[in-house]
XYZ file of C-alpha atoms in Angstrom:
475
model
C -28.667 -46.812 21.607
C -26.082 -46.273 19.456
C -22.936 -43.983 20.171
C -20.904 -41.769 18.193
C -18.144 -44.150 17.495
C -19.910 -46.934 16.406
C -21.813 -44.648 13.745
C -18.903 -43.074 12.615
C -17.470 -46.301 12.391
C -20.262 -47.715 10.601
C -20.429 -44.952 7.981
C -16.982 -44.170 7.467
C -17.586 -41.005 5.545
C -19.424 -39.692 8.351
C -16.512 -37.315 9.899
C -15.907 -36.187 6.387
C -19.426 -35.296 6.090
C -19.346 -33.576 9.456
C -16.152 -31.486 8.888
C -16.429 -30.902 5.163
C -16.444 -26.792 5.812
C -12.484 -27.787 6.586
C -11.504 -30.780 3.802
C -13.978 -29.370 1.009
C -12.205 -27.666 -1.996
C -14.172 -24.845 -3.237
C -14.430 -24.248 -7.439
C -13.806 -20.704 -9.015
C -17.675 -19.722 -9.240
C -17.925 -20.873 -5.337
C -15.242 -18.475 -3.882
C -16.734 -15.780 -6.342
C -19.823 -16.328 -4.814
C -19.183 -16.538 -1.128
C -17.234 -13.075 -1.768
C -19.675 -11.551 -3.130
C -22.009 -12.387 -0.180
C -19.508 -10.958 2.412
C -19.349 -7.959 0.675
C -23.364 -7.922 1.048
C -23.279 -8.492 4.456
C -20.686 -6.056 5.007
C -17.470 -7.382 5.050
C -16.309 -5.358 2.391
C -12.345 -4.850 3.627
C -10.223 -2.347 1.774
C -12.191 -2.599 -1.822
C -13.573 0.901 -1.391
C -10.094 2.034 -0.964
C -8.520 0.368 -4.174
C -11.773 1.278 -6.299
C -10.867 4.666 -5.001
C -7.568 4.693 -5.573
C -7.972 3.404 -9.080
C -10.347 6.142 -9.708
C -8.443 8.952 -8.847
C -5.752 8.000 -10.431
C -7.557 7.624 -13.932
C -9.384 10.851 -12.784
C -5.899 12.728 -12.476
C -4.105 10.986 -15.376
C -6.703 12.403 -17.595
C -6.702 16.029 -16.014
C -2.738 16.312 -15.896
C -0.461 15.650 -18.149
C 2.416 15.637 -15.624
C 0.727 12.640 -13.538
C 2.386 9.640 -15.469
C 5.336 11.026 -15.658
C 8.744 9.399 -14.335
C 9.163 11.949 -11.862
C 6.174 12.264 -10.562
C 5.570 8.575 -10.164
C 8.954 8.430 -8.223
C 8.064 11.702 -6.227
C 4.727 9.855 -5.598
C 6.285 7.264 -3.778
C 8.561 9.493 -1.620
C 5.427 12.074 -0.746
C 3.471 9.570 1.106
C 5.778 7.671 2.871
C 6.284 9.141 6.115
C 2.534 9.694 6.666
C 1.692 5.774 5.523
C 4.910 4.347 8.085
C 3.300 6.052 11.062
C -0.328 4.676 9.772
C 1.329 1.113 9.743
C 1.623 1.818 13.987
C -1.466 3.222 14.133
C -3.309 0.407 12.447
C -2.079 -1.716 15.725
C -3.905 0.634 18.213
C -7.106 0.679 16.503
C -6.802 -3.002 15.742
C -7.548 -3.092 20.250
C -10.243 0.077 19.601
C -7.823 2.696 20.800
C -6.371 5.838 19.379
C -2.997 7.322 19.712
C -3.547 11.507 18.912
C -0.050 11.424 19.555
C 1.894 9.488 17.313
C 2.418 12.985 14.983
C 3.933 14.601 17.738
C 5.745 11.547 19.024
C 7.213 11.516 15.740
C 8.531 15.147 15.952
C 10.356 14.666 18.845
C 12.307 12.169 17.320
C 13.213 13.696 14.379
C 13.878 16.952 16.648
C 16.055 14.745 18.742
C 17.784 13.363 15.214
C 18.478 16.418 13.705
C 20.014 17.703 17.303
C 22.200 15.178 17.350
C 23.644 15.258 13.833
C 23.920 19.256 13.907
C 25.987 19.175 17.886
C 28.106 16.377 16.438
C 26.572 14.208 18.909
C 27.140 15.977 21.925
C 23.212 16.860 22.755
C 24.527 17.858 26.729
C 25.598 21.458 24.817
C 22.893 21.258 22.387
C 19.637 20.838 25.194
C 21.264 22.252 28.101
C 21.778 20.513 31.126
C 18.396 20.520 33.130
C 16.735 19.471 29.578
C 19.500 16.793 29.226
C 19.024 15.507 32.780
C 15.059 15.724 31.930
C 15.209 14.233 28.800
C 17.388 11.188 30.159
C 15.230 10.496 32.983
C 12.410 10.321 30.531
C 14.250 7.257 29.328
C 14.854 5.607 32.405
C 11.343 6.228 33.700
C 10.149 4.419 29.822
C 12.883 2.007 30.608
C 11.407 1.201 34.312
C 7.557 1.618 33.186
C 8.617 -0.784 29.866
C 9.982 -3.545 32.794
C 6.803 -3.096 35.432
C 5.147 -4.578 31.571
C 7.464 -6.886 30.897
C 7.851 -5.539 27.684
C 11.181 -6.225 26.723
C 11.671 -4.684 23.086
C 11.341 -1.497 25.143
C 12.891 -1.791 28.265
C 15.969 -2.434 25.459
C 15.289 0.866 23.151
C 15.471 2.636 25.996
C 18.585 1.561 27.797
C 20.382 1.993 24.113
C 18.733 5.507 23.866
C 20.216 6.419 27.188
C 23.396 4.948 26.134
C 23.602 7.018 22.454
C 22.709 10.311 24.666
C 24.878 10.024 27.668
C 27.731 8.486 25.810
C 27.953 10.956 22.986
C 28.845 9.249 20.013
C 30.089 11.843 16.854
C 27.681 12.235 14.612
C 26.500 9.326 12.551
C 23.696 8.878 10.559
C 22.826 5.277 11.284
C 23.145 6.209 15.201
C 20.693 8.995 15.264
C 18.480 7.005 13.148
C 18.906 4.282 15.713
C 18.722 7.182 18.254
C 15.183 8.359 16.998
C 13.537 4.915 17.269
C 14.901 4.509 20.774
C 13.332 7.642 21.632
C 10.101 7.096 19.699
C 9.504 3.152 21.554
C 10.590 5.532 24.623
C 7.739 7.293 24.275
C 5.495 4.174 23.266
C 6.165 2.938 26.896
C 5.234 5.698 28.649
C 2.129 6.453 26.747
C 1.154 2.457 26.776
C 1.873 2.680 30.821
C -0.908 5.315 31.445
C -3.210 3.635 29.153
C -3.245 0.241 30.084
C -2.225 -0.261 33.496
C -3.206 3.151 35.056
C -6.294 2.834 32.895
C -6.612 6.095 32.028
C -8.920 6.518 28.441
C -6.542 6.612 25.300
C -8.131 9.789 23.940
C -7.358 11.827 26.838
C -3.790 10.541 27.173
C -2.230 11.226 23.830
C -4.133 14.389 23.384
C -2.327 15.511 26.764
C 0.563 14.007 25.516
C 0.087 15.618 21.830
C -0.042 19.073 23.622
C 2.849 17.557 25.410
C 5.199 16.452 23.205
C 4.600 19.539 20.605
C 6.279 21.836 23.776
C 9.020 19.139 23.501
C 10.028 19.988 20.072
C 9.599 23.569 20.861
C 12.270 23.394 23.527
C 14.331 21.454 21.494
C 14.686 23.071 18.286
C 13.320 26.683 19.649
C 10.974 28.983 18.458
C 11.326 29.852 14.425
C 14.440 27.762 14.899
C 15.474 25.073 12.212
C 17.804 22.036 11.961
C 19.007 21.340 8.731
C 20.455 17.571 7.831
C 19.874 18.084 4.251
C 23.981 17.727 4.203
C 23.975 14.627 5.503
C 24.162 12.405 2.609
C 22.719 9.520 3.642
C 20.156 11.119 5.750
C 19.269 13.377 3.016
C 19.381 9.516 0.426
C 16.174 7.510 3.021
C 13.905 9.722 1.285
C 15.530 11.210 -2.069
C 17.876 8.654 -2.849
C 17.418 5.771 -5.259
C 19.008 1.981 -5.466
C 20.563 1.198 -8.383
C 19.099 -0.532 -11.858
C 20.481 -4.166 -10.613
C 19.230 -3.081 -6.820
C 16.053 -2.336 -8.052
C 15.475 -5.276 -10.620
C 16.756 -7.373 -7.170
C 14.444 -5.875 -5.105
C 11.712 -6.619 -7.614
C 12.795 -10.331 -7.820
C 12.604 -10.740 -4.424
C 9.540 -9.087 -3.210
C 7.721 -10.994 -6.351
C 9.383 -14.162 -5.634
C 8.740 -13.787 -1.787
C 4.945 -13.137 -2.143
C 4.440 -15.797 -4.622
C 6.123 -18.151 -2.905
C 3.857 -17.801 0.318
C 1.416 -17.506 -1.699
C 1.335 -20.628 -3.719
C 3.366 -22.844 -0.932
C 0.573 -21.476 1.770
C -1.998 -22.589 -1.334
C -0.500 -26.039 -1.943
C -0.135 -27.196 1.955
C -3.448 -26.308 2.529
C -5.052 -28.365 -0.275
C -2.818 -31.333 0.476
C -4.046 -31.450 3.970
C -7.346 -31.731 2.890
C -8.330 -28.032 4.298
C -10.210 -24.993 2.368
C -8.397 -23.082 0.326
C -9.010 -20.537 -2.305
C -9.131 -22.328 -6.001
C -5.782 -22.605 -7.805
C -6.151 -20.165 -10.725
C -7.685 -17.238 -8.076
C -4.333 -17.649 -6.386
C -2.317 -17.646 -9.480
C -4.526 -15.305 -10.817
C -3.238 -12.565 -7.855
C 0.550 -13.820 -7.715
C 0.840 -13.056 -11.558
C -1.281 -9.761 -11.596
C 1.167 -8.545 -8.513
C 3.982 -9.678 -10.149
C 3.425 -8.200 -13.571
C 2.630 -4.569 -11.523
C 6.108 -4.853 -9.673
C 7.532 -5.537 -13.142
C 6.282 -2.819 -14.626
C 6.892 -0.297 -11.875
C 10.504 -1.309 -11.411
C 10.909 -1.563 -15.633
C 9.696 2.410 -15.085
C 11.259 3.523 -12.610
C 14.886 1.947 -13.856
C 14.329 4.724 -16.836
C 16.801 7.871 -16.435
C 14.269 10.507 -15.230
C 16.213 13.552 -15.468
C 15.703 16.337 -17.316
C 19.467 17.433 -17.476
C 21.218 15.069 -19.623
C 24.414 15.797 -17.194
C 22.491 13.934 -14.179
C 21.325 10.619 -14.098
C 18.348 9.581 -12.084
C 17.099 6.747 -12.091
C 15.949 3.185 -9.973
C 13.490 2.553 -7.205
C 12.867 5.159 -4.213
C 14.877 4.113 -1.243
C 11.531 4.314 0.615
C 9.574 1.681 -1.259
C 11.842 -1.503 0.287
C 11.531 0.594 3.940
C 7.770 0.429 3.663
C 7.679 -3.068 2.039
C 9.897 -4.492 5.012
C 7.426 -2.595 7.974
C 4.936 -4.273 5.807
C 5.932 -7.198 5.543
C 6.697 -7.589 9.211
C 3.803 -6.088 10.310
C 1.471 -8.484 8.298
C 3.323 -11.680 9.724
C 2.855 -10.291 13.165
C -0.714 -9.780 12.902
C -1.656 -13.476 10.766
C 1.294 -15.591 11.899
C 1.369 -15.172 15.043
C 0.104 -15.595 18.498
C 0.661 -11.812 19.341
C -1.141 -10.956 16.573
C -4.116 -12.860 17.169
C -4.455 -11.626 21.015
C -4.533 -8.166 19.423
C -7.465 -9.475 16.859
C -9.301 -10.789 20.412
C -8.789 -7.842 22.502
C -9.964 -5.632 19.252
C -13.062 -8.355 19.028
C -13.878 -8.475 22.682
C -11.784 -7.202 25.445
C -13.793 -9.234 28.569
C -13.457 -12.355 26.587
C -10.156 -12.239 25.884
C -9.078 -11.261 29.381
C -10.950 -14.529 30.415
C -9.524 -16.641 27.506
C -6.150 -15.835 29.705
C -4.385 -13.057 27.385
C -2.344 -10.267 29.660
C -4.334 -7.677 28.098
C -2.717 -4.611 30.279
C 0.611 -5.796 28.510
C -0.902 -5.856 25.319
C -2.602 -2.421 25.240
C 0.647 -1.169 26.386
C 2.756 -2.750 23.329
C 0.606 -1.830 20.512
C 1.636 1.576 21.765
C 5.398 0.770 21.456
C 5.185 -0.305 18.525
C 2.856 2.678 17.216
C 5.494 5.642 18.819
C 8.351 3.208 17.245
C 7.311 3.554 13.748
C 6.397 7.178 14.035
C 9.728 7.544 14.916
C 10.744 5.936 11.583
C 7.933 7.860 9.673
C 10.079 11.074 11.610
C 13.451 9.798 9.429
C 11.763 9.777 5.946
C 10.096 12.958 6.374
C 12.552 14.593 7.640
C 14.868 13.270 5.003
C 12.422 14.451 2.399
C 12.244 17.843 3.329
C 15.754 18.120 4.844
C 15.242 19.457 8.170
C 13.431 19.804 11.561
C 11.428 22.732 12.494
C 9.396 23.135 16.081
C 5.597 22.409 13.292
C 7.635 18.546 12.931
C 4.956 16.202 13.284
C 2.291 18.854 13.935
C -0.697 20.326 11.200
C -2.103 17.569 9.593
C 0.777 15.077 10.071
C -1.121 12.591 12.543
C -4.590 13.311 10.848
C -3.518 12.099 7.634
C -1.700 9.035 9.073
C -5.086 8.231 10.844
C -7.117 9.149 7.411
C -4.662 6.903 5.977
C -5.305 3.639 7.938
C -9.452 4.513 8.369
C -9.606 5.053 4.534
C -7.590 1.842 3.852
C -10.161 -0.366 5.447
C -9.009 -0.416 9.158
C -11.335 -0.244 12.081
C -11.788 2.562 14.442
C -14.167 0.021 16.343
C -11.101 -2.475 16.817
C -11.157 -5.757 15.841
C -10.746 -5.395 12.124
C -8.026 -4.446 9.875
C -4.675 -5.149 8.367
C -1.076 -3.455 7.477
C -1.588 -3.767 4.280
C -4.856 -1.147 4.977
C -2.320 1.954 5.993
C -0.622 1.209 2.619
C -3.332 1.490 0.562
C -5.141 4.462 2.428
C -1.236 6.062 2.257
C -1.564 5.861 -1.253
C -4.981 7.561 -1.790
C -4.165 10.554 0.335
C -0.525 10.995 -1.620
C -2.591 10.804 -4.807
C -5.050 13.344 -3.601
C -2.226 15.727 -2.146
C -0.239 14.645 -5.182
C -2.965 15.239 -7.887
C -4.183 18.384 -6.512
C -1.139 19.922 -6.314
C -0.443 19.468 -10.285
C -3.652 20.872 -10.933
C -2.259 23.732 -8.446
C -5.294 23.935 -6.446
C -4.954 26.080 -3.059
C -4.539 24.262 0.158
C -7.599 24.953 1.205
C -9.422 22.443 -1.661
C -6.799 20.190 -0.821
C -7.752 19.834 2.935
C -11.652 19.944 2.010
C -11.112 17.188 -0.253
C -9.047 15.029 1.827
C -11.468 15.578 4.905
C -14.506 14.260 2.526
C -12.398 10.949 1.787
C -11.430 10.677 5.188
C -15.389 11.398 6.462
C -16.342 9.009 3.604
C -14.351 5.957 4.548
C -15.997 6.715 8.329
C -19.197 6.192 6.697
C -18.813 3.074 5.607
C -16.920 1.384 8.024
C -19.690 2.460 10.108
C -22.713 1.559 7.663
C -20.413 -1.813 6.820
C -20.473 -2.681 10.860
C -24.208 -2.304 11.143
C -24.787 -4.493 8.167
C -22.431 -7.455 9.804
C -24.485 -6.897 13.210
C -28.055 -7.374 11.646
C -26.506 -10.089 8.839
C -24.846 -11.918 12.025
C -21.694 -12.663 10.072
């Protein structure tokens, strides 16, 4: 009887033959075709959300004159950024098939707890009052303790510095009570991750306690019909109204073009000369060069003085755009490039089996939740930067619905397993077109939130109908 190694070794293209799904390079019409029969059995990603998007914005360019315009394309930007940073933490919950209904609240707090700082000059002991001083810092030591029983780190160290900012009482500084809001928001992250994953309490019922929770929080803080301006804080008031200069932008451009492309083609290029699959050459050059030309374009745009006084001059890219591109950034090499981020694909995919494949899944749960309060947090700074203050609605009304639309409608999940960063981004951008567009036709709320509730119900649709076609296709 003959054994492997001697037929192998007899027919030495045997092992090629064997493992050619990893050393065979696929032509142009191949990859066209293999994509087009994921999309029929369901795998259709975010496409529905960048057809959509591409609609309404040829939809709204032809009903409004004012859509194209300089301003509004910067104001755009700006208008949908807070909601699309806290949908970049969100995506990392429902990547494991939970939900955080608190992340809008979360978020208030720590702009509440921002704007307090800045307006007492840093001395929150006179601006909370001592029992909701003492309270509030033994919320951080409790995160900071709870954060340690996880052996999450990244928190147990937010939360020591967030004690440290409060009970030290720096003046007022902008970068510290930016810093100051992030400690509080991973703060928060521990705490809710703690009940979740190792008491084992259902995520639904948690952060809708803790939404409930967390909106009396901001109440006591700021007090009722109370308001905390920071609108004079220049560069508070510059995250989400300022704009980098002509060279900053053009740089900005460069390097975000020149990053992409270069993991792009160098990813492209190691993979074919190590034998392994790889999408063909001119698809890849095809995407570097059509993402390229759109950053030109944009930047070349946006550079253009935009004001209508010809005593002001405003002009360059929206502060905001390099904030989200860095969280997006980040957050994509987390999720593909690492190990982290494929135990949170596993757990997403199946929790049993990746409990038995040896991941700590308690202190995973628990960290997608950091991570989730943590950029609500920094969705808190750019919204309250764009409207210049705090009032006790911060992070209430639609805030977290529209951050959850916003990573649903983008392609992600709510079943787990399935999704990327790049989703929230592209969902943010729908809903700030719909908002945006509306608005310039000056329809009433009301159409606005019956509108955005269709999209929202839509994109649940087909994720759903898109998961029942992978189950019967068995892809």
């Amino acid at each position: 009887m003959t054994n492997v190694s001697e037929s192998a070794a007899a027919e030495p293209g045997t092992a090629i033959t064997d493992f050619g799904i990893d050393t065979t390079t696929r032509s142009t019409r191949e990859a066209l075709r293999d994509y087009g029969t994921r999309l029929r059995a369901g795998d259709i990603g975010s496409l529905p959300a960048i057809l959509g998007l591409i609609a309404l914005v040829v939809l709204f360019s032809l009903m409004s004159d004012v859509f194209f315009s300089l301003n509004n394309i910067a104001n755009l930007l700006a208008q949908g950024a807070g909601q699309t940073i806290i949908a970049i933490g969100i995506v990392f919950v429902l990547l494991i098939g939970e939900i955080d209904l608190s992340a809008g609240t979360a978020s208030g707090v720590a702009g509440a707890v921002l704007a307090m700082h800045y307006v007492d000059n840093g001395n929150l002991l006179t601006g909370m009052g001592s029992t909701v001083f003492f309270v509030f810092n033994a919320m951080l030591v409790l995160a900071a303790i709870l954060a340690g029983l996880l052996r999450i780190w990244p928190g147990v160290a937010f939360s020591v510095l967030g004690i440290v900012l409060t009970v030290i009482g720096f003046q007022a500084n902008p970068w510290i009570e930016m810093l100051l809001a992030v400690c509080v928001g991973a703060a928060i992250g521990c705490i809710t991750g703690f009940l979740i994953a190792k008491i084992g309490m259902p995520s639904f019922v948690v952060t809708l306690a803790l939404f409930l929770a967390w909106q009396g929080v901001i109440l006591q803080l700021i007090g009722e019909g109370g308001v905390l301006g920071i609108s004079s804080s220049h560069v508070l008031n510059a995250v989400a109204n300022g704009n980098l200069s002509t060279a900053g932008s053009w740089v900005l451009c460069v390097v975000a073009a020149g990053g992409y492309a270069a993991v792009a083609l160098g990813g492209h290029l190691r993979r074919r000369r190590r034998g392994l699959v790889t999408s063909p050459t001119p698809l890849v050059v095809a995407k570097v060069v059509a993402l390229s030309g759109f950053a030109i374009v944009v930047t070349a745009l946006l550079t253009v003085n935009r004001s209508p006084s010809k005593l002001i001059v405003i002009s360059g890219v929206p502060y905001v755009v390099p904030i989200v591109l860095v969280l997006l950034v980040a957050g994509t090499y987390v999720l593909s490039r690492t190990t982290y981020g494929r135990h949170i694909y596993a757990v997403g995919g199946n929790l049993e089996a990746a409990r038995r494949a040896g991941i700590n899944v308690t202190q995973l749960r628990a960290s997608v939740f950091v991570i989730c309060s943590a950029c609500a947090a920094v969705g808190a700074i750019v919204y309250s930067s764009k409207v210049g203050s705090v009032d006790p609605q911060a992070g209430g009304l639609n805030t977290l619905l529209f951050a959850v639309g916003a990573a649903v409608i983008g392609g992600t999940s709510l079943f787990g397993g399935r999704g990327r960063v790049a989703d929230a981004v592209t969902g943010g951008a729908v809903l700030a077109v719909v908002s945006n567009g509306l608005g310039l036709l000056r329809q009433p709320a009301a159409v606005v939130s019956i509108v955005t509730g269709l999209v929202l119900l839509l994109a649940a649709t087909v994720d759903a109908l898109s998961r029942r076609r992978v189950a019967i296709t068995g892809r």
